[in-house]
PDB file of C-alpha atoms in Angstrom:
ATOM      1  CA  MET A   1     124.889 102.471 130.038  1.00  0.00           C
ATOM      2  CA  ALA A   2     122.088 104.062 132.058  1.00  0.00           C
ATOM      3  CA  LEU A   3     122.522 103.841 135.824  1.00  0.00           C
ATOM      4  CA  GLU A   4     119.970 102.021 137.957  1.00  0.00           C
ATOM      5  CA  ILE A   5     118.764 104.711 140.370  1.00  0.00           C
ATOM      6  CA  THR A   6     116.965 103.716 143.582  1.00  0.00           C
ATOM      7  CA  ASP A   7     115.198 105.548 146.391  1.00  0.00           C
ATOM      8  CA  SER A   8     118.401 105.264 148.432  1.00  0.00           C
ATOM      9  CA  SER A   9     120.814 106.414 145.690  1.00  0.00           C
ATOM     10  CA  PHE A  10     118.627 109.210 144.269  1.00  0.00           C
ATOM     11  CA  GLN A  11     119.932 111.964 146.562  1.00  0.00           C
ATOM     12  CA  ASP A  12     123.616 111.389 145.714  1.00  0.00           C
ATOM     13  CA  THR A  13     123.187 110.373 142.073  1.00  0.00           C
ATOM     14  CA  VAL A  14     120.625 112.971 140.987  1.00  0.00           C
ATOM     15  CA  LEU A  15     120.221 115.838 143.437  1.00  0.00           C
ATOM     16  CA  LYS A  16     123.918 116.275 144.254  1.00  0.00           C
ATOM     17  CA  SER A  17     125.214 115.802 140.693  1.00  0.00           C
ATOM     18  CA  ASP A  18     127.342 118.591 139.223  1.00  0.00           C
ATOM     19  CA  LYS A  19     126.116 117.537 135.747  1.00  0.00           C
ATOM     20  CA  PRO A  20     122.593 117.515 134.300  1.00  0.00           C
ATOM     21  CA  VAL A  21     120.780 114.259 135.079  1.00  0.00           C
ATOM     22  CA  LEU A  22     118.186 112.552 132.884  1.00  0.00           C
ATOM     23  CA  VAL A  23     115.983 110.102 134.797  1.00  0.00           C
ATOM     24  CA  ASP A  24     113.707 107.620 133.023  1.00  0.00           C
ATOM     25  CA  PHE A  25     110.834 106.452 135.270  1.00  0.00           C
ATOM     26  CA  TRP A  26     109.739 103.044 133.948  1.00  0.00           C
ATOM     27  CA  ALA A  27     108.420  99.575 134.833  1.00  0.00           C
ATOM     28  CA  VAL A  28     109.146  96.083 133.512  1.00  0.00           C
ATOM     29  CA  TRP A  29     105.482  95.467 132.561  1.00  0.00           C
ATOM     30  CA  CYS A  30     105.150  98.750 130.603  1.00  0.00           C
ATOM     31  CA  GLY A  31     105.252  98.232 126.818  1.00  0.00           C
ATOM     32  CA  PRO A  32     106.066 101.857 125.911  1.00  0.00           C
ATOM     33  CA  CYS A  33     108.835 101.778 128.560  1.00  0.00           C
ATOM     34  CA  ARG A  34     110.420  98.819 126.764  1.00  0.00           C
ATOM     35  CA  THR A  35     110.266 100.817 123.523  1.00  0.00           C
ATOM     36  CA  LEU A  36     111.961 103.807 125.157  1.00  0.00           C
ATOM     37  CA  GLY A  37     114.625 101.709 126.953  1.00  0.00           C
ATOM     38  CA  PRO A  38     117.055 101.295 124.023  1.00  0.00           C
ATOM     39  CA  ILE A  39     116.697 105.020 123.202  1.00  0.00           C
ATOM     40  CA  ILE A  40     117.664 105.922 126.794  1.00  0.00           C
ATOM     41  CA  GLU A  41     120.684 103.596 126.519  1.00  0.00           C
ATOM     42  CA  GLU A  42     121.790 105.366 123.311  1.00  0.00           C
ATOM     43  CA  VAL A  43     121.410 108.757 124.991  1.00  0.00           C
ATOM     44  CA  ALA A  44     123.449 107.475 127.964  1.00  0.00           C
ATOM     45  CA  SER A  45     126.224 106.470 125.575  1.00  0.00           C
ATOM     46  CA  ASP A  46     126.074 109.728 123.586  1.00  0.00           C
ATOM     47  CA  PHE A  47     126.227 111.924 126.711  1.00  0.00           C
ATOM     48  CA  GLU A  48     128.796 109.901 128.660  1.00  0.00           C
ATOM     49  CA  GLY A  49     131.005 112.291 130.631  1.00  0.00           C
ATOM     50  CA  LYS A  50     128.690 115.243 129.917  1.00  0.00           C
ATOM     51  CA  ALA A  51     125.496 114.206 131.721  1.00  0.00           C
ATOM     52  CA  VAL A  52     124.236 111.444 133.996  1.00  0.00           C
ATOM     53  CA  VAL A  53     121.545 109.170 132.535  1.00  0.00           C
ATOM     54  CA  GLY A  54     119.649 106.806 134.789  1.00  0.00           C
ATOM     55  CA  LYS A  55     116.493 104.759 135.209  1.00  0.00           C
ATOM     56  CA  VAL A  56     114.102 104.420 138.153  1.00  0.00           C
ATOM     57  CA  ASP A  57     111.917 101.304 138.306  1.00  0.00           C
ATOM     58  CA  VAL A  58     108.679 102.783 139.698  1.00  0.00           C
ATOM     59  CA  ASP A  59     107.550  99.443 141.174  1.00  0.00           C
ATOM     60  CA  ASN A  60     110.712  99.056 143.257  1.00  0.00           C
ATOM     61  CA  ASN A  61     111.198 102.761 144.082  1.00  0.00           C
ATOM     62  CA  GLN A  62     107.771 104.109 144.944  1.00  0.00           C
ATOM     63  CA  GLU A  63     109.033 106.775 147.350  1.00  0.00           C
ATOM     64  CA  ILE A  64     110.883 108.785 144.709  1.00  0.00           C
ATOM     65  CA  SER A  65     108.162 108.171 142.114  1.00  0.00           C
ATOM     66  CA  MET A  66     105.528 109.575 144.475  1.00  0.00           C
ATOM     67  CA  GLN A  67     107.737 112.517 145.458  1.00  0.00           C
ATOM     68  CA  TYR A  68     107.898 113.635 141.817  1.00  0.00           C
ATOM     69  CA  GLY A  69     104.243 112.855 141.045  1.00  0.00           C
ATOM     70  CA  ILE A  70     104.956 110.202 138.434  1.00  0.00           C
ATOM     71  CA  ARG A  71     101.507 109.089 137.268  1.00  0.00           C
ATOM     72  CA  ASN A  72     102.211 107.987 133.694  1.00  0.00           C
ATOM     73  CA  ILE A  73     105.161 105.986 132.477  1.00  0.00           C
ATOM     74  CA  PRO A  74     107.465 106.294 130.778  1.00  0.00           C
ATOM     75  CA  THR A  75     108.206 109.744 132.176  1.00  0.00           C
ATOM     76  CA  VAL A  76     111.615 111.345 131.700  1.00  0.00           C
ATOM     77  CA  LEU A  77     112.689 114.140 134.037  1.00  0.00           C
ATOM     78  CA  ILE A  78     115.789 116.250 133.496  1.00  0.00           C
ATOM     79  CA  PHE A  79     117.411 117.660 136.622  1.00  0.00           C
ATOM     80  CA  LYS A  80     119.975 120.436 136.910  1.00  0.00           C
ATOM     81  CA  ASN A  81     121.379 121.571 140.248  1.00  0.00           C
ATOM     82  CA  GLY A  82     118.881 119.303 142.020  1.00  0.00           C
ATOM     83  CA  GLU A  83     115.829 120.865 140.338  1.00  0.00           C
ATOM     84  CA  VAL A  84     113.525 119.492 137.627  1.00  0.00           C
ATOM     85  CA  VAL A  85     114.153 121.609 134.534  1.00  0.00           C
ATOM     86  CA  ASP A  86     112.314 119.547 131.910  1.00  0.00           C
ATOM     87  CA  LYS A  87     109.796 116.725 131.615  1.00  0.00           C
ATOM     88  CA  LEU A  88     108.825 114.349 128.801  1.00  0.00           C
ATOM     89  CA  VAL A  89     105.936 111.877 129.049  1.00  0.00           C
ATOM     90  CA  GLY A  90     105.543 108.890 126.738  1.00  0.00           C
ATOM     91  CA  VAL A  91     107.832 107.454 124.089  1.00  0.00           C
ATOM     92  CA  THR A  92     109.909 110.324 122.748  1.00  0.00           C
ATOM     93  CA  PRO A  93     112.288 110.273 119.759  1.00  0.00           C
ATOM     94  CA  LYS A  94     115.997 110.191 120.591  1.00  0.00           C
ATOM     95  CA  GLU A  95     116.586 113.510 118.799  1.00  0.00           C
ATOM     96  CA  VAL A  96     114.060 115.283 121.046  1.00  0.00           C
ATOM     97  CA  ILE A  97     115.527 113.788 124.233  1.00  0.00           C
ATOM     98  CA  ALA A  98     119.083 114.676 123.134  1.00  0.00           C
ATOM     99  CA  GLU A  99     118.032 118.230 122.244  1.00  0.00           C
ATOM    100  CA  LYS A 100     116.326 118.742 125.621  1.00  0.00           C
ATOM    101  CA  LEU A 101     119.318 117.344 127.527  1.00  0.00           C
ATOM    102  CA  SER A 102     121.829 119.362 125.451  1.00  0.00           C
ATOM    103  CA  ALA A 103     119.984 122.553 126.362  1.00  0.00           C
ATOM    104  CA  HIS A 104     120.999 122.010 130.005  1.00  0.00           C
ATOM    105  CA  LEU A 105     124.702 121.208 129.526  1.00  0.00           C
TER     106      LEU A 105
END
């Protein structure tokens, strides 16, 4: 299951992770985000133990959303060693997300 990442947990969960981290920036009211949600959950299950998969609610965590310039949601960022190494905007097929994340394992 995807982790709920907050402004306060972002540093430890994402930036200090020794594994690649996929972060889905989303909001409850966002239709495309609700479409992407189950896909992110599947990716979280598929990559369990190999990568960290989490979600940031942009309404409740505006600090981190602003820091990374999130203007459109859903936006998926992939971090490795605390740096953004890939970005996907909009609803993306599971295969594409898995391929992008696999490239950073």
